[in-house]
mmCIF file of C-alpha atoms in Angstrom:
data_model
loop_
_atom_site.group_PDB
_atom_site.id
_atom_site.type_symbol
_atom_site.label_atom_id
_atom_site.label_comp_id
_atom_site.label_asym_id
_atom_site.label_seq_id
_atom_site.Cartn_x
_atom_site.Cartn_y
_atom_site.Cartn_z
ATOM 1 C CA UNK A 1 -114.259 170.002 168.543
ATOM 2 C CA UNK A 2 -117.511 171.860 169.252
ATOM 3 C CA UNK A 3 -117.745 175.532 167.320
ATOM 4 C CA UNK A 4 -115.928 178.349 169.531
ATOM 5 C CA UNK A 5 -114.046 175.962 171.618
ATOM 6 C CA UNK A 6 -110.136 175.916 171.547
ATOM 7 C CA UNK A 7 -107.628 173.037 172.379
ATOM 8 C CA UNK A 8 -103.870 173.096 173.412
ATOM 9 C CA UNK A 9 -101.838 170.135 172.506
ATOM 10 C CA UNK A 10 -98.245 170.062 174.305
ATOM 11 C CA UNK A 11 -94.916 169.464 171.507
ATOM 12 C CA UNK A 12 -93.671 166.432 173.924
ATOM 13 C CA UNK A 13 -90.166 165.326 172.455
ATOM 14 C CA UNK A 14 -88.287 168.166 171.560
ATOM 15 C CA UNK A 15 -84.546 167.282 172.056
ATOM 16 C CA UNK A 16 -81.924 170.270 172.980
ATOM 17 C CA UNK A 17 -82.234 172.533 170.519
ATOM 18 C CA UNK A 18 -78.729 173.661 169.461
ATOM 19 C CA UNK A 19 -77.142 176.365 167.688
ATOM 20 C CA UNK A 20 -77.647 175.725 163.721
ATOM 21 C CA UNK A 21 -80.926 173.195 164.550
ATOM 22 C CA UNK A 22 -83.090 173.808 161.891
ATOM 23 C CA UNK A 23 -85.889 174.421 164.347
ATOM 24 C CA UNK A 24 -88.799 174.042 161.853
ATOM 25 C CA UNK A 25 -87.547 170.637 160.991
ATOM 26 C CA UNK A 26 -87.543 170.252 164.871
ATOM 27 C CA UNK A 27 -91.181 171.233 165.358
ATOM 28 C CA UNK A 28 -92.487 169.264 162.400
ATOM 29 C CA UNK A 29 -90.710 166.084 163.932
ATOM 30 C CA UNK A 30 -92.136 166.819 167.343
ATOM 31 C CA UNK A 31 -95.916 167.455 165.742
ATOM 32 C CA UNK A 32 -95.701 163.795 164.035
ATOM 33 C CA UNK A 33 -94.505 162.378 167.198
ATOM 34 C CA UNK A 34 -97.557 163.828 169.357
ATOM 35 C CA UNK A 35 -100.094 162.416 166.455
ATOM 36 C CA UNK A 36 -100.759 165.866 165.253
ATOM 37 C CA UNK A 37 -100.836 167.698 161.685
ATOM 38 C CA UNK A 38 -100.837 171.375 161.072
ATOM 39 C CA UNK A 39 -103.670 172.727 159.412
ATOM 40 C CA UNK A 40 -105.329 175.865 158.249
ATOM 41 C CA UNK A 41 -105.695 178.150 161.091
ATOM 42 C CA UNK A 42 -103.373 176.682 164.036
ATOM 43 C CA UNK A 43 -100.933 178.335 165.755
ATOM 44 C CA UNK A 44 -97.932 177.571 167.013
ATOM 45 C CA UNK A 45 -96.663 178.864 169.934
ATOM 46 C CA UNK A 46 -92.997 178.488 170.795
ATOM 47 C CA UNK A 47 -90.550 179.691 173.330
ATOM 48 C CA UNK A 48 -88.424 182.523 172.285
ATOM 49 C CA UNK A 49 -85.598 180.505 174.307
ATOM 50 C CA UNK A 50 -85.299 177.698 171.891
ATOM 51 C CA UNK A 51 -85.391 180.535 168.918
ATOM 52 C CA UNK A 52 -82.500 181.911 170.772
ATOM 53 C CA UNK A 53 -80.712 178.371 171.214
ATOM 54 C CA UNK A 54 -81.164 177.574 167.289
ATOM 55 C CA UNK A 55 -79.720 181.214 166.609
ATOM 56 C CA UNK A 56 -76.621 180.953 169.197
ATOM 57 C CA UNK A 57 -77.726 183.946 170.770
ATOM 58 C CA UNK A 58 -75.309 183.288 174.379
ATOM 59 C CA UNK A 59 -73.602 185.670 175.578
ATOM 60 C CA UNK A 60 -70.102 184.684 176.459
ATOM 61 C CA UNK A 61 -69.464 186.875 179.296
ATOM 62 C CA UNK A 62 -71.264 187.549 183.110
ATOM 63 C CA UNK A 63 -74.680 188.406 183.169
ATOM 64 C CA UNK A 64 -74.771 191.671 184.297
ATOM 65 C CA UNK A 65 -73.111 192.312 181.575
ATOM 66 C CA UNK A 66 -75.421 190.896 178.745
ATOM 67 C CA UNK A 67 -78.112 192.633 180.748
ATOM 68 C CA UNK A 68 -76.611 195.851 180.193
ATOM 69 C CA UNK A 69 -75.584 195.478 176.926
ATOM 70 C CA UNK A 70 -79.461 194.794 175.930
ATOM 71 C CA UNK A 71 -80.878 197.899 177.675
ATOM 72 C CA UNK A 72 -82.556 200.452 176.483
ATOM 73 C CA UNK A 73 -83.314 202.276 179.651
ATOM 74 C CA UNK A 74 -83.966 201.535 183.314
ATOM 75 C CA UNK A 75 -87.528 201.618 184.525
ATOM 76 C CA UNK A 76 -86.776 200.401 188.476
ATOM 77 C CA UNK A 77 -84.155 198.905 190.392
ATOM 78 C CA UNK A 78 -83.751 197.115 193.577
ATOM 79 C CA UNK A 79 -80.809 195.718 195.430
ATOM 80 C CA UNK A 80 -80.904 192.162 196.317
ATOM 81 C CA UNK A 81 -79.201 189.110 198.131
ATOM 82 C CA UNK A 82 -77.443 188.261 194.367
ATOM 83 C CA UNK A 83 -76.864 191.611 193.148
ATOM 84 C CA UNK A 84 -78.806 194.775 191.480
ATOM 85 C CA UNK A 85 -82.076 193.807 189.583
ATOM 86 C CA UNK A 86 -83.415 196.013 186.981
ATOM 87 C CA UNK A 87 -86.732 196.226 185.214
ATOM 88 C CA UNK A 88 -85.491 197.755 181.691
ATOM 89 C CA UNK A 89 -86.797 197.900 178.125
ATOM 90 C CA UNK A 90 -85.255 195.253 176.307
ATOM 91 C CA UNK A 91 -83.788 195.572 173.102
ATOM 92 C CA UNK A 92 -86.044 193.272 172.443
ATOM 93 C CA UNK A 93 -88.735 195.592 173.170
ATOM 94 C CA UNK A 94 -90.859 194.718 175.868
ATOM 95 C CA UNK A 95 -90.204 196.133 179.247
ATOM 96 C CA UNK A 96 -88.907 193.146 181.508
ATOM 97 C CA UNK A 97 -86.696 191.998 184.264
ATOM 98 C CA UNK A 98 -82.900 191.930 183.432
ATOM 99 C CA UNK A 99 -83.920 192.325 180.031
ATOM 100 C CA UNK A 100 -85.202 188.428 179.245
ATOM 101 C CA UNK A 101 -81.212 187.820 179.737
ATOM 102 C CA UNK A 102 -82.209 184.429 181.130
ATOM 103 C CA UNK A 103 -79.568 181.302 182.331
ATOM 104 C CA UNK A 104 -82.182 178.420 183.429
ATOM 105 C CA UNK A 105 -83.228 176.080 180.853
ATOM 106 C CA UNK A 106 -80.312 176.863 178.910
ATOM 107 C CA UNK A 107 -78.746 173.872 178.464
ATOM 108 C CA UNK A 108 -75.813 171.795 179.632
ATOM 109 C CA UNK A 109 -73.359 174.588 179.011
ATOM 110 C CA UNK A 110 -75.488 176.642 181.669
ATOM 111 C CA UNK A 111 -74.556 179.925 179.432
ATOM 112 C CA UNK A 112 -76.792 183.169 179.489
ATOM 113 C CA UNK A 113 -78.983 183.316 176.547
ATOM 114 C CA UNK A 114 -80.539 186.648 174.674
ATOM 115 C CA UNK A 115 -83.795 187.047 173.473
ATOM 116 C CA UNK A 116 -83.954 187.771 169.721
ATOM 117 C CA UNK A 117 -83.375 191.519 169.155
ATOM 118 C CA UNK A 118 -86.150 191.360 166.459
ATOM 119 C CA UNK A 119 -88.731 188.988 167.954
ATOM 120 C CA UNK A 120 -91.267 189.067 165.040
ATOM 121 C CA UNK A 121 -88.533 188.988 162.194
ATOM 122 C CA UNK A 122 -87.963 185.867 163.693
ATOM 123 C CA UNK A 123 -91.307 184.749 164.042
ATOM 124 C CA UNK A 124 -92.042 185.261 160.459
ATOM 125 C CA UNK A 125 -88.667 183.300 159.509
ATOM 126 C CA UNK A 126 -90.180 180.590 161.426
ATOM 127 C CA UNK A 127 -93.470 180.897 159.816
ATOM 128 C CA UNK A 128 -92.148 180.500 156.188
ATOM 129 C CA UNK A 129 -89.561 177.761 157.240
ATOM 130 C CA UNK A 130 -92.933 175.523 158.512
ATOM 131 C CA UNK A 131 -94.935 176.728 155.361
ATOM 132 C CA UNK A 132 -92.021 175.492 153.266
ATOM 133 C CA UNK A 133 -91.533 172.572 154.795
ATOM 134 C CA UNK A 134 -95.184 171.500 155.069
ATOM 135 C CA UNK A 135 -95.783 171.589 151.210
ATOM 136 C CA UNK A 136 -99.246 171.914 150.047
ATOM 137 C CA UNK A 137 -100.638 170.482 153.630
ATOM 138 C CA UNK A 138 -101.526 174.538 154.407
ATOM 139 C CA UNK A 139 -103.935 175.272 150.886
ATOM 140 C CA UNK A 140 -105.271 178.974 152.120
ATOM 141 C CA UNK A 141 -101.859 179.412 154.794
ATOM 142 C CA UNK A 142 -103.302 180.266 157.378
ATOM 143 C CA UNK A 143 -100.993 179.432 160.327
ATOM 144 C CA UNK A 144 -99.866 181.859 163.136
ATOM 145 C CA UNK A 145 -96.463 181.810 165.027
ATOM 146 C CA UNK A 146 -96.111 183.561 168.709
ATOM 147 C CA UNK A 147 -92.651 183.051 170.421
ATOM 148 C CA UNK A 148 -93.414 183.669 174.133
ATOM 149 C CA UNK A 149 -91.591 184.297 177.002
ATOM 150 C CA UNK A 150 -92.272 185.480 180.713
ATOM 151 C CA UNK A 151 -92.535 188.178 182.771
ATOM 152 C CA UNK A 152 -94.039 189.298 186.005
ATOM 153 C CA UNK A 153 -97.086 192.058 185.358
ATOM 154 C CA UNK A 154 -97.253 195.035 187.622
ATOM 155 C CA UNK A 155 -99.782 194.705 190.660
ATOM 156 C CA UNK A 156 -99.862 191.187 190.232
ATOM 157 C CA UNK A 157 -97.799 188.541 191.789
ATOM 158 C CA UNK A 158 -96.380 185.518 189.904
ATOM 159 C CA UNK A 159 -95.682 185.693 186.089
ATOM 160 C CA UNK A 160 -97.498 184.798 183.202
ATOM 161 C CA UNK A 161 -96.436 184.142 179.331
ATOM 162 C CA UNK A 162 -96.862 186.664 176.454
ATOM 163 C CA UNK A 163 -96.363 186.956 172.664
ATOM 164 C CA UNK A 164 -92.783 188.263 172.658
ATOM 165 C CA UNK A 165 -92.899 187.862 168.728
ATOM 166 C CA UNK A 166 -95.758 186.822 166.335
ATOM 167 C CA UNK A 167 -96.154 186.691 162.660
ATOM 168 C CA UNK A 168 -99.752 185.177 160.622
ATOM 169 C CA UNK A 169 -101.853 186.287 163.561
ATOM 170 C CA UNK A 170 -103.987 189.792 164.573
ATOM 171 C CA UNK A 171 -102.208 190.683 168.375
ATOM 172 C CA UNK A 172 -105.355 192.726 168.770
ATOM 173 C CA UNK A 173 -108.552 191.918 169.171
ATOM 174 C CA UNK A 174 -109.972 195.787 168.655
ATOM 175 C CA UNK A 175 -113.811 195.958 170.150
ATOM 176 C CA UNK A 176 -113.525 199.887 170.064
ATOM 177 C CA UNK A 177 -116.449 201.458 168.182
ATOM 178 C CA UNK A 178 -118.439 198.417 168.673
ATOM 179 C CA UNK A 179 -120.747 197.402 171.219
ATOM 180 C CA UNK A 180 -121.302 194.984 173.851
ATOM 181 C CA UNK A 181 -123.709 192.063 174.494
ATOM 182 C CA UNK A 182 -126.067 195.151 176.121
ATOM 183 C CA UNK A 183 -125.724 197.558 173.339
ATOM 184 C CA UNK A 184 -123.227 199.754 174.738
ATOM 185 C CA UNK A 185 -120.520 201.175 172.885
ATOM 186 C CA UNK A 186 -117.031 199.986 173.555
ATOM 187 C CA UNK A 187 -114.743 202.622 173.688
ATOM 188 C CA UNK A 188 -111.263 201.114 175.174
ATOM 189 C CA UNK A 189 -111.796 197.107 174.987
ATOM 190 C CA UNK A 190 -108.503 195.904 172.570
ATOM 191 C CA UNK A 191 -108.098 192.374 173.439
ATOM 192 C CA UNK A 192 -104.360 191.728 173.609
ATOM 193 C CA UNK A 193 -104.927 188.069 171.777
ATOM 194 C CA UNK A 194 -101.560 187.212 171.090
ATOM 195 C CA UNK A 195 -100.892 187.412 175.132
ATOM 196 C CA UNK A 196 -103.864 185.364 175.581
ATOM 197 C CA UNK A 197 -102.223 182.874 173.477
ATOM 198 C CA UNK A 198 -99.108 182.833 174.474
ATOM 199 C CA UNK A 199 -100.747 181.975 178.331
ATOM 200 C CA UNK A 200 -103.030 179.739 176.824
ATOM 201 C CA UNK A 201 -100.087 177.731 175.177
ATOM 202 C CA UNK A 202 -97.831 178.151 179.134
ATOM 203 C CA UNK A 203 -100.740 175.899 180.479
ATOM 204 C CA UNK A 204 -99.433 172.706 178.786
ATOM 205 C CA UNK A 205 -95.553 173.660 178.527
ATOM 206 C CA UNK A 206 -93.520 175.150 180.414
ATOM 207 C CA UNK A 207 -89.985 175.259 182.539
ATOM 208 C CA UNK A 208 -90.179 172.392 184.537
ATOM 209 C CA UNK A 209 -91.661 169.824 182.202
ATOM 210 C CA UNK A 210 -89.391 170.939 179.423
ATOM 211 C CA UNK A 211 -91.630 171.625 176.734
ATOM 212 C CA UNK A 212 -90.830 174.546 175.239
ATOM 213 C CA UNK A 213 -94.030 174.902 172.212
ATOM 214 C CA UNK A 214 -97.531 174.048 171.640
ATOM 215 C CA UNK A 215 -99.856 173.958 168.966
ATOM 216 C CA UNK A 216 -103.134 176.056 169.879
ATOM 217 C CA UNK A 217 -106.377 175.181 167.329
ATOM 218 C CA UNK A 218 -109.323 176.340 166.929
ATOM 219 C CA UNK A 219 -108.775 180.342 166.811
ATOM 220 C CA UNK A 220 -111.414 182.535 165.107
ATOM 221 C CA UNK A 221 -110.776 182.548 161.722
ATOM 222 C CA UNK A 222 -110.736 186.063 161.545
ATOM 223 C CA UNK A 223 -107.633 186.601 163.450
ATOM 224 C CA UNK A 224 -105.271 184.913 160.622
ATOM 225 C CA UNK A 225 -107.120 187.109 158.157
ATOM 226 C CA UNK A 226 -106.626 190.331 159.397
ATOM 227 C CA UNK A 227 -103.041 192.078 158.967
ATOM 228 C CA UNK A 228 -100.587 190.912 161.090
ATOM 229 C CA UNK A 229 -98.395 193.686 162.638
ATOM 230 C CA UNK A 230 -96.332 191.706 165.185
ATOM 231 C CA UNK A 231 -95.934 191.821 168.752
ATOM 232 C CA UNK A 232 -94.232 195.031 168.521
ATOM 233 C CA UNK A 233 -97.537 196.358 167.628
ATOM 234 C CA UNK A 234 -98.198 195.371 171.730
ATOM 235 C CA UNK A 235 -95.445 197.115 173.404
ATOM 236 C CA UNK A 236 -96.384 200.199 174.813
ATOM 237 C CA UNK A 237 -94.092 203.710 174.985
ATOM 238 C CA UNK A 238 -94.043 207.080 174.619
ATOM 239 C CA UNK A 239 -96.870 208.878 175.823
ATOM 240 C CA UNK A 240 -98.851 206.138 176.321
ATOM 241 C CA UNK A 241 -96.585 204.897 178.759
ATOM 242 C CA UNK A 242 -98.083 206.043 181.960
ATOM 243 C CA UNK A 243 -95.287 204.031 183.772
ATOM 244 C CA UNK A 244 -92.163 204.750 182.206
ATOM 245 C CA UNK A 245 -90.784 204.696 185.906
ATOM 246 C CA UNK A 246 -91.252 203.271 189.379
ATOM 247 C CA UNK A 247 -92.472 205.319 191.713
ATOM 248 C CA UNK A 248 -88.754 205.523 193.677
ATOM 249 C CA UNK A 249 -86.994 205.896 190.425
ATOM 250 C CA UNK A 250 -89.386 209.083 189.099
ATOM 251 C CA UNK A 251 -88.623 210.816 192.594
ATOM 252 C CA UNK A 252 -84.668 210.116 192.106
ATOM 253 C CA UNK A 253 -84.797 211.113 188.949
ATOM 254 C CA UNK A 254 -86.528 214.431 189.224
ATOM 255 C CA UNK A 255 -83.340 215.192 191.624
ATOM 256 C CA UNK A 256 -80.964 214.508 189.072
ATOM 257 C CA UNK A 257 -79.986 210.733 189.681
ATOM 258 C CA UNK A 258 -81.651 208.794 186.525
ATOM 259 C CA UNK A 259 -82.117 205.005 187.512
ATOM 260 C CA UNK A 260 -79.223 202.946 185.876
ATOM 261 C CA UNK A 261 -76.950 205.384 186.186
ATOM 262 C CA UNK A 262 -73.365 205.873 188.181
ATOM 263 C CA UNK A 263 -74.794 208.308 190.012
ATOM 264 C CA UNK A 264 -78.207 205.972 191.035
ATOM 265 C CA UNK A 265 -75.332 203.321 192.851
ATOM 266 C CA UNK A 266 -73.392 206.455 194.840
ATOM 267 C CA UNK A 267 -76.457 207.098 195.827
ATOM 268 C CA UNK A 268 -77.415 203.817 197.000
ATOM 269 C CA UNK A 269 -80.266 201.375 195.832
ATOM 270 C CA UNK A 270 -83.219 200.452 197.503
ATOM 271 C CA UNK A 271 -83.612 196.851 198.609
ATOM 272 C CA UNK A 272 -86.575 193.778 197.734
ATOM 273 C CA UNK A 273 -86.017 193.230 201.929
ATOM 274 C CA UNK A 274 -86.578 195.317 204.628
ATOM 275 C CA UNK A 275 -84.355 197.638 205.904
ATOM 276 C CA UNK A 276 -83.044 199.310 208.732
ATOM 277 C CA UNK A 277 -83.836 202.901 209.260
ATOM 278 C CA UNK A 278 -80.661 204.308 208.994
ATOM 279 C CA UNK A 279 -80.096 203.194 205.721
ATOM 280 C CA UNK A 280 -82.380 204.287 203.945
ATOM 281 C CA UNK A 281 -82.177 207.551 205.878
ATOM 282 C CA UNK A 282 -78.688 206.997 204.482
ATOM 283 C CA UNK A 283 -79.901 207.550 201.004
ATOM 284 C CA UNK A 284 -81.892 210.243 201.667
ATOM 285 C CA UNK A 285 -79.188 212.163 202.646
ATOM 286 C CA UNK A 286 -77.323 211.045 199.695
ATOM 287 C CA UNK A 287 -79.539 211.909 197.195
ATOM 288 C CA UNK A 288 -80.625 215.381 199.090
ATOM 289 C CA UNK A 289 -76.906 216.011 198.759
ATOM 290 C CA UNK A 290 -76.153 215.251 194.731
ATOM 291 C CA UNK A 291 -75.495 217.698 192.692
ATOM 292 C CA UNK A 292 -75.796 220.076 195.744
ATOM 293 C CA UNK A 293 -72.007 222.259 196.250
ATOM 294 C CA UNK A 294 -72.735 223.987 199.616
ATOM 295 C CA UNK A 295 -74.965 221.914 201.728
ATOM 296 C CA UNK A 296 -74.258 219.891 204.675
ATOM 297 C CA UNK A 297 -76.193 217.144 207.028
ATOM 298 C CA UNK A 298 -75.855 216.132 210.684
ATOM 299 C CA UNK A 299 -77.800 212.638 211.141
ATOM 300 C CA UNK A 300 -79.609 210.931 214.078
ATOM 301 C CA UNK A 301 -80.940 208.217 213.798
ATOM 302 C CA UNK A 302 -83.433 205.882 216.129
ATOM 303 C CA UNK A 303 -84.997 202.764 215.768
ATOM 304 C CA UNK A 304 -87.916 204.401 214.680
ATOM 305 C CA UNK A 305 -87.261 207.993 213.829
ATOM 306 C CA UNK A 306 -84.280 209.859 212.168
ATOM 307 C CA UNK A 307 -83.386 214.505 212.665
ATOM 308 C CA UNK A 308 -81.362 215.652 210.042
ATOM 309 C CA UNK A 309 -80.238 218.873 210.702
ATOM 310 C CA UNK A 310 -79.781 221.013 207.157
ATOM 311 C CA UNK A 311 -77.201 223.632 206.533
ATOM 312 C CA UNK A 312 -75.980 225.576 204.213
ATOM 313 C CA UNK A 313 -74.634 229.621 203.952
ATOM 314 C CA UNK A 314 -77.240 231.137 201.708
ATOM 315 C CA UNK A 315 -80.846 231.085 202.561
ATOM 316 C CA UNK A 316 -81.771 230.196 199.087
ATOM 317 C CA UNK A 317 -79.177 226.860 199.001
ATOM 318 C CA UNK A 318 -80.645 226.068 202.752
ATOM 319 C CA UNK A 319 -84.235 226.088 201.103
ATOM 320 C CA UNK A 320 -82.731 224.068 198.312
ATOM 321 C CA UNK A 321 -81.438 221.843 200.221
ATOM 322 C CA UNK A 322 -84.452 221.200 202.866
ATOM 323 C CA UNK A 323 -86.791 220.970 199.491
ATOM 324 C CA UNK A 324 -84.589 218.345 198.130
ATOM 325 C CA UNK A 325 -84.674 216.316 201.218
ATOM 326 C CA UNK A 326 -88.241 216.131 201.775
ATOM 327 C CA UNK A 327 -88.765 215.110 198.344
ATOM 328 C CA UNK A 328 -85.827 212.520 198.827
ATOM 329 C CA UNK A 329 -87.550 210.926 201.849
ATOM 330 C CA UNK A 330 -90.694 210.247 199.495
ATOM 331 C CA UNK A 331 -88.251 207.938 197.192
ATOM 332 C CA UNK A 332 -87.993 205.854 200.555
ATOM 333 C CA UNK A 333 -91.722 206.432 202.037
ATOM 334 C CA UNK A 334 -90.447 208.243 204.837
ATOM 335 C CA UNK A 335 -92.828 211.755 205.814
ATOM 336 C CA UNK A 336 -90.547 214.548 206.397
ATOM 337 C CA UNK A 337 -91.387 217.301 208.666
ATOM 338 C CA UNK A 338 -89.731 220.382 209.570
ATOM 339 C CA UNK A 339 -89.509 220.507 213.397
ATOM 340 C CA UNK A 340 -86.705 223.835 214.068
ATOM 341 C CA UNK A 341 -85.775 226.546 211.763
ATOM 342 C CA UNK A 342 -82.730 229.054 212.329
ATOM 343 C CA UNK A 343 -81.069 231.444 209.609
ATOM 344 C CA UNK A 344 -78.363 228.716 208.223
ATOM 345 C CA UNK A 345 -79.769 225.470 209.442
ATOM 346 C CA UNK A 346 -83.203 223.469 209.249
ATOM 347 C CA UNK A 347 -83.982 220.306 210.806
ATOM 348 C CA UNK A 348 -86.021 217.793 209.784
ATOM 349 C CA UNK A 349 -87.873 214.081 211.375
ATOM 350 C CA UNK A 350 -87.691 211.630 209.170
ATOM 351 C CA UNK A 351 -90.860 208.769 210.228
#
């Protein structure tokens, strides 16, 4: 292998991993089987799912369900042909789809499976399960563990693989403070490495061909001897979150219906398809309406533009009320324009 170049060898031959597999037994078996050997500085990269499957993380009851249960909070929601997505922080960690509550590849049982709640706890079990089992083979130890899984990425279609968990491996790459190749200083560049991995690894697994780990070689030696902070490390929140909500759910929420929440289904959920007019004018009027005592609406709708006539008995309510429905049409990318005025009522056109 030439210096700087990396190779991905596909784990062929894993059987079903069950609950109570000793997975590191598993892996070793599978290595020996695809002519390989660890050695110092490899990395492993495995699928969270068969962590999950050697762990018995199922959940015994619907999905919807499991996906609740490992929620933090809601980020966006859509209705669809099968029921209510969600984009959510995980328990897990990560924000994701339904939470990385996942029922393909799972098996003959078909169950729903979990993602571990503490990705790089696991990852470092796994880690000192190989060393141990690989005796003196490892002298200096250096060996790095991702579990990956997959998500989509906003504005970009498909999904890709990242390091759910790591453990014996930097996540970061941090160029900030250096400089680059034309001397000029670097002042955001933090390579997310472990995510590079992790998709580097997806190239020569994956859920079709049923391989759920690969062994990546040839990483710079300087990521195994840096300190290792786990994936966690990766996950971004708080005020560094500069999308802690879709755009709809940020507009419902600043009217008092948080995404996830009883009140976010009364009101009525957006769909992934397109819709007719009226029904999203139909949540418009819902959500101008919530939490409003005094307040009425009159609706007509067209095929391509909807009045809503506004009323309520005290001028400042009636304001109230007309502010919270033009704000309410953003949350469906309607423009809402005052077209009559009179001293209880306002009417709007919705386009």
């Amino acid at each position: 292998m030439s210096e700087g170049a990396v190779e991905v060898h596909p784990l062929a031959g894993l059987p079903e991993v069950r609950a109570g597999d000793d997975l590191a037994a598993l892996l070793l078996a599978a290595l020996e089987a695809s002519g390989l050997v660890l050695s110092d500085g490899d990395c492993l990269v495995v699928s969270s799912k068969v962590v999950s499957k050697a762990s018995g993380m199922t959940w015994p009851g619907e999905r919807a369900d499991a996906v609740a249960a490992h929620t933090r909070r809601v980020v966006a929601e859509r209705a669809g042909a099968t029921g209510v997505t969600r984009v959510v922080e995980s328990a897990a960690g990560p924000v994701m789809a339904a939470a990385g509550v996942d029922a393909s590849n799972t098996g003959p049982t078909g169950a729903v499976l979990l993602l571990p709640e503490q990705p790089d706890a696991e990852a470092t079990r796994l880690r000192d399960a190989l060393l141990a089992a690989a005796g003196g083979t490892l002298p200096r130890r250096a060996l790095g563990i991702v579990l990956s899984d997959t998500a989509g990425r906003p504005w970009r279609a498909g999904q890709t693989d990242f390091a759910l968990g790591a453990a014996g491996l930097a996540v970061l790459d941090d160029l900030r403070g250096r400089v680059d190749h034309d001397g000029r200083p670097l002042a955001v560049t933090a390579r997310a490495v472990a995510d590079e991995v992790a998709a580097a690894a997806d190239l020569v697994k994956g859920k079709a061909d049923g391989v759920p780990a690969a062994l990546v070689r040839g990483l710079p030696a300087l990521w195994f001897a840096a300190p290792a902070d786990g994936a966690a490390a990766l996950v971004r929140t708080g005020p560094g979150d500069w999308f802690a909500l879709g755009h709809v759910e940020a507009v419902r929420a600043a009217l008092g219906v948080a995404p996830g929440s009883r009140d976010s289904t009364d009101v009525g959920l957006r769909s992934v398809a397109p819709e007719p007019l009226a029904d999203r004018v139909g949540r418009v009027v819902a959500l101008a309406l919530h939490d409003v005592e005094d307040g009425s609406a009159d609706v007509d709708v067209t095929d391509e533009a909807a009045e809503l006539v506004l009323a309520a008995p005290d001028p400042y309510d009636l304001g109230r009320l007309v502010t919270r429905a033009q704000v309410a049409a953003a949350s469906e990318d309607l423009h809402a324009e005052v077209v009559a005025r009179g001293p209880s009522s306002t009417t709007l056109r919705l386009t």
